[in-house]
PDB file of C-alpha atoms in Angstrom:
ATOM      1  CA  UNK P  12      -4.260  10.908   1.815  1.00  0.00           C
ATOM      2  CA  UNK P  13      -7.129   8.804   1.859  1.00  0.00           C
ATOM      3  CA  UNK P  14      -7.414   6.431   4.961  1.00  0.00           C
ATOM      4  CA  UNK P  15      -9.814   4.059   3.636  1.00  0.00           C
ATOM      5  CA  UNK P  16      -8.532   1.099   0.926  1.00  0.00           C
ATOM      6  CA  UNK P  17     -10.550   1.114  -2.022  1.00  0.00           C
ATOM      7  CA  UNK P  18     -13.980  -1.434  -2.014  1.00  0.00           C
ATOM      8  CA  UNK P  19     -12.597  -4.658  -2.930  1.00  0.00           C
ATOM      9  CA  UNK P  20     -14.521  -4.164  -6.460  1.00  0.00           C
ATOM     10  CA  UNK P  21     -11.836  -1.216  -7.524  1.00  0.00           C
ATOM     11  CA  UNK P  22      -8.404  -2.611  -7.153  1.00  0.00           C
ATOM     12  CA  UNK P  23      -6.133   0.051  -7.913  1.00  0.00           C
ATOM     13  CA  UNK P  24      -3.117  -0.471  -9.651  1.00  0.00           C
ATOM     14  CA  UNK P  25      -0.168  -1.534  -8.077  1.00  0.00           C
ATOM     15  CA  UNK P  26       1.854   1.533  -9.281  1.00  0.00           C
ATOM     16  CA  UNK P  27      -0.787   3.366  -7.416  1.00  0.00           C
ATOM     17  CA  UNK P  28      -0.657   2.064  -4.088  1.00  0.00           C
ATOM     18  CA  UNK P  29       2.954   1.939  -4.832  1.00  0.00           C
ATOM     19  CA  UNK P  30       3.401   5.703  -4.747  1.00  0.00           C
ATOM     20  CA  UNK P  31       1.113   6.009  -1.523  1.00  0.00           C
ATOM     21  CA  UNK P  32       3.577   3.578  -0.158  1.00  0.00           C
ATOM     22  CA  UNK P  33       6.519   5.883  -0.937  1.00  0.00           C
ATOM     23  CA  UNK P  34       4.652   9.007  -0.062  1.00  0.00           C
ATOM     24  CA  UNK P  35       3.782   7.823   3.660  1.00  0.00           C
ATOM     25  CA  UNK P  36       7.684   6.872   4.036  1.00  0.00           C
ATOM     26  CA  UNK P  37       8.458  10.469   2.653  1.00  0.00           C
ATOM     27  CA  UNK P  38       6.517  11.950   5.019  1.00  0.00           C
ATOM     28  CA  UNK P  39       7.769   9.781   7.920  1.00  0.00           C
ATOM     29  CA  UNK P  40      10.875   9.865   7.098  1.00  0.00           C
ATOM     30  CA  UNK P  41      11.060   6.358   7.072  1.00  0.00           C
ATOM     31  CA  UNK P  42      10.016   5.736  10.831  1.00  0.00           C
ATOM     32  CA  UNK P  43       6.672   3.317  11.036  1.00  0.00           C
ATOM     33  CA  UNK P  44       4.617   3.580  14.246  1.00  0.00           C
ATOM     34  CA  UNK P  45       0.907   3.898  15.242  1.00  0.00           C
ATOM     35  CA  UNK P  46      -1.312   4.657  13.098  1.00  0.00           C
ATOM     36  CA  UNK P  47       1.047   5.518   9.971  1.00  0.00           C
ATOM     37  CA  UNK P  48       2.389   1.314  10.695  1.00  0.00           C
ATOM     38  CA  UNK P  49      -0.998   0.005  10.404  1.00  0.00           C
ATOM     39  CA  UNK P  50      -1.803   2.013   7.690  1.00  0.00           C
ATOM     40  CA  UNK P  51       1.731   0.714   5.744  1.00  0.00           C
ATOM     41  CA  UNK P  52       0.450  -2.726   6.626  1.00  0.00           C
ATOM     42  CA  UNK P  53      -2.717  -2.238   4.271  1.00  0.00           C
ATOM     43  CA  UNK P  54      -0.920  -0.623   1.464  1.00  0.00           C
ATOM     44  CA  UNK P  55       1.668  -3.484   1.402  1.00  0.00           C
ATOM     45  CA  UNK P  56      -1.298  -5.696   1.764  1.00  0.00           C
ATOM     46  CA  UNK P  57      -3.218  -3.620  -1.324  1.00  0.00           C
ATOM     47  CA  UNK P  58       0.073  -3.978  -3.409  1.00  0.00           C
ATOM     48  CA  UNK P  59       0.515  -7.467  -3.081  1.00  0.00           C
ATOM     49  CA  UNK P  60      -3.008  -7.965  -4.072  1.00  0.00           C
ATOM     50  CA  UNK P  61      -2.370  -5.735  -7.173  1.00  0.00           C
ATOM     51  CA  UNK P  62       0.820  -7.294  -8.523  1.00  0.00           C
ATOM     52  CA  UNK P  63      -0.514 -10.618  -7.748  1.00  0.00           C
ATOM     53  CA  UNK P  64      -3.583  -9.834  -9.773  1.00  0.00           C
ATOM     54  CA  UNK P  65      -1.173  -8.741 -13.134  1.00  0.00           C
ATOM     55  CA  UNK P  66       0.571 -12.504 -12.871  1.00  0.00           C
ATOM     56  CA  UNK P  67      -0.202 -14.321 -15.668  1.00  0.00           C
ATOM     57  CA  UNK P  68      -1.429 -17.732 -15.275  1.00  0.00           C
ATOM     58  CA  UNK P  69       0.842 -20.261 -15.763  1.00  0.00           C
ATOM     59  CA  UNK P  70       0.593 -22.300 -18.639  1.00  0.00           C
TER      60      UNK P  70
END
């Protein structure tokens, strides 16, 4: 698992970060501390960023 985000010119998609998301809770079992909290913190971040990106503007 990479522990760099992406340069800010590559979003990934928000499926993407998604199952990074849901692969660090697999293989924490669900339990957030350290390292593995701050590193949720940026994918949440990353995933936001993503599905905020696929919004359509409003009209």
């Amino acid at each position: 698992m990479s522990t760099t985000p992406p340069p800010e010119s590559a979003p990934r998609p928000a499926e993407a970060v998604q199952a990074e998301i849901r692969a660090l809770m697999q293989e924490t079992g669900g339990w957030l501390w350290g390292p593995t909290r701050a590193r949720h913190e940026e994918l949440r971040d990353e995933w936001v960023a993503a599905v905020r990106g696929n919004v359509p503007a409003a009209a």
